[in-house]
Coordinates of C-alpha atoms in Angstrom, one line a residue:
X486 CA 28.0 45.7 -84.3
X487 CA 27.0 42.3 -84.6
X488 CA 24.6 39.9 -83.4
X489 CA 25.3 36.0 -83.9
X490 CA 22.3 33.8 -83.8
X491 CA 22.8 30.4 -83.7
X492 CA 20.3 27.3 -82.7
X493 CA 20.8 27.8 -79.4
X494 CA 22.4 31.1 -78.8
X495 CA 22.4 34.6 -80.4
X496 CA 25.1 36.8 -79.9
X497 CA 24.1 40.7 -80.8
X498 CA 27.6 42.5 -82.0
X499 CA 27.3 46.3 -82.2
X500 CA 28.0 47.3 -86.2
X501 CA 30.3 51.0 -86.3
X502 CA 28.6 52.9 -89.3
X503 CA 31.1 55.9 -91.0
X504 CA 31.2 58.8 -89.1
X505 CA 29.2 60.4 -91.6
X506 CA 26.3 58.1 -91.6
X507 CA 26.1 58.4 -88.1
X508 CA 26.1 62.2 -87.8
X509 CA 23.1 61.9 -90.6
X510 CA 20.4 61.4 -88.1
X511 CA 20.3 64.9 -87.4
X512 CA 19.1 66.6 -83.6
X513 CA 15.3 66.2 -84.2
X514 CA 13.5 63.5 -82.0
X515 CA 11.6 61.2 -84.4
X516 CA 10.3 59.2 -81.6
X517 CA 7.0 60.6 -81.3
X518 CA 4.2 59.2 -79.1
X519 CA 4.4 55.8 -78.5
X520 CA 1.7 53.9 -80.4
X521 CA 0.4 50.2 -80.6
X522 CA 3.7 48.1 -81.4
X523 CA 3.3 46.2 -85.0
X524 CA 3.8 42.9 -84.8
X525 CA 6.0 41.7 -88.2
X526 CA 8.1 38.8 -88.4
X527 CA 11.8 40.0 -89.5
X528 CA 14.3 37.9 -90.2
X529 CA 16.1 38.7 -86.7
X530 CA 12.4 38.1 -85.0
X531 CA 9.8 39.7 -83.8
X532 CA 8.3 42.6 -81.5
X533 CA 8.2 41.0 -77.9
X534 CA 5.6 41.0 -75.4
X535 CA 7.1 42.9 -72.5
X536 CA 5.1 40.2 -69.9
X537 CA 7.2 37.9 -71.7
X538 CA 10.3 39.4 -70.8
X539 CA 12.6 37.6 -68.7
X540 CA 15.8 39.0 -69.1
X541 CA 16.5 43.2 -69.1
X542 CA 20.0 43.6 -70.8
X543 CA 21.6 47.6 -69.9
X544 CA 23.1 49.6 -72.7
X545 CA 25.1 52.7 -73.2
X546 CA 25.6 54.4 -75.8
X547 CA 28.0 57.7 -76.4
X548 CA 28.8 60.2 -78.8
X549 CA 31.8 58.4 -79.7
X550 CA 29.3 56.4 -81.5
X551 CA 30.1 53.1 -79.5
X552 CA 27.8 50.9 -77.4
X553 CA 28.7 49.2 -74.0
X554 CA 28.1 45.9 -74.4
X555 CA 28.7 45.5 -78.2
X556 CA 27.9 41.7 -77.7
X557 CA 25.3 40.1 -76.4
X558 CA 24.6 36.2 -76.4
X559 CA 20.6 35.4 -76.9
X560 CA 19.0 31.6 -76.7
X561 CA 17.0 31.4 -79.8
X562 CA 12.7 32.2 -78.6
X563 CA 14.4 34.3 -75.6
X564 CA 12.8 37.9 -75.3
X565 CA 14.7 40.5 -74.0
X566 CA 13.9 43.9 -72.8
X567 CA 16.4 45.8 -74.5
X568 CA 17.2 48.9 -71.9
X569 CA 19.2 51.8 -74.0
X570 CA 21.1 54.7 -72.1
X571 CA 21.9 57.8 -74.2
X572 CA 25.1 59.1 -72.2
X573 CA 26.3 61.0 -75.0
X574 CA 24.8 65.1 -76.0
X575 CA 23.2 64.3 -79.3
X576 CA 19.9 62.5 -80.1
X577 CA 21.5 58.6 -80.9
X578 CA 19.4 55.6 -82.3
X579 CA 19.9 51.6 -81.4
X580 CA 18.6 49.5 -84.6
X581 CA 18.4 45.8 -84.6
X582 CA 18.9 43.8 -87.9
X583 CA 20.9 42.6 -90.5
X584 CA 24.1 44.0 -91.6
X585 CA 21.6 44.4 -95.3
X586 CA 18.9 46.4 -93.8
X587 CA 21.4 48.5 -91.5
X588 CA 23.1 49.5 -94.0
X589 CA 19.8 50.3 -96.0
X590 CA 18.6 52.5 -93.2
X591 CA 22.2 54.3 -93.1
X592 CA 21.9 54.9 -96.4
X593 CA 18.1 56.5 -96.2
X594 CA 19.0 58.3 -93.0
X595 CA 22.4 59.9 -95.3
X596 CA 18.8 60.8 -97.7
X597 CA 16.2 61.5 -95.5
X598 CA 18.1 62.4 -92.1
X599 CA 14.4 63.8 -90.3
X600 CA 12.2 60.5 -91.4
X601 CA 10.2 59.3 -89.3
X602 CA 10.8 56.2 -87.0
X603 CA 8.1 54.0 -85.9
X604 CA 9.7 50.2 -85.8
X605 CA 9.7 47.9 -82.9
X606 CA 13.5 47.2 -83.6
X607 CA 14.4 50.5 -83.2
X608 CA 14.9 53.2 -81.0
X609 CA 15.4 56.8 -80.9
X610 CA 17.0 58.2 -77.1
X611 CA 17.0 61.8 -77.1
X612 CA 20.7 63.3 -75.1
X613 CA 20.5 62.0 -71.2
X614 CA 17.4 59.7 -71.7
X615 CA 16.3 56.2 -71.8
X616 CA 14.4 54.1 -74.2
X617 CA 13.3 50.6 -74.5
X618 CA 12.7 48.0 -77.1
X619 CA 11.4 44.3 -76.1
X620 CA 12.1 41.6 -78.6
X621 CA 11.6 38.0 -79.3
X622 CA 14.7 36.4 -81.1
X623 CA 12.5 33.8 -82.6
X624 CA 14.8 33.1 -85.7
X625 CA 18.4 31.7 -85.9
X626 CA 21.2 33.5 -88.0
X627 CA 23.7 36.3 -87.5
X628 CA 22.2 39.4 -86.4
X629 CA 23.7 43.3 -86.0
X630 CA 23.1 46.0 -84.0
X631 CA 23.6 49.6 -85.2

């Protein structure tokens, strides 16, 4: 899925990984505890301080591996809390970045399908439950959501 950052506006487009890759990440909640949020400047921004929120964007996501929206329109410096539904009965992840580093992670989670997770840009929503990421899309470029 992809996410389009421009000057002025980002749009976040949701990027279908194979079948395969997806059923990779295994049943095992790598979530953990939450801990202090590490600040690192990616190329598609920037943890977000939640006070700094001033727009919350809803999504779904399914076992049909698809998320509701699957695009999203930013304004470059906005930060967004990032609201993620799991409606689906397996443990599902949301990942923000480039198509690059998704695929990357695809390929690690393929490797290493019970790593740990610990990122700001991602998160991991057990079956029925909600998670949250807040981030500050600080940088312009086109930008994908997996």
């Amino acid at each position: 899925m992809k996410l389009k950052m421009t000057r002025f506006a980002v749009t976040l487009t949701a990027l279908l990984l194979s079948a395969g890759t997806a059923s990779a990440h295994g049943s095992k909640d790598h979530s953990g505890k939450a801990a202090a949020v590490k600040k690192e400047q990616k190329d598609w921004g920037i943890a977000g301080d939640a006070k700094a929120a001033k727009r919350t964007v809803q999504f779904t996501m399914s076992d049909a591996m698809r998320f509701t929206p699957n695009v999203l329109q930013v304004k470059q410096g906005e930060t967004l809390r990032l609201v993620i539904k799991n409606e689906g009965k397996q443990l599902h992840e949301f990942v923000l970045g480039t198509k690059k580093e998704l695929e990357e992670h695809a390929a690690l989670m393929v490797k290493f399908p019970t790593m740990e997770h610990d990122e700001p840009y991602m998160a991991h929503v057990p079956a029925g439950k909600t998670e949250q990421i807040v981030w500050t899309f600080n940088r312009a470029g086109d930008f994908d959501f997996a």
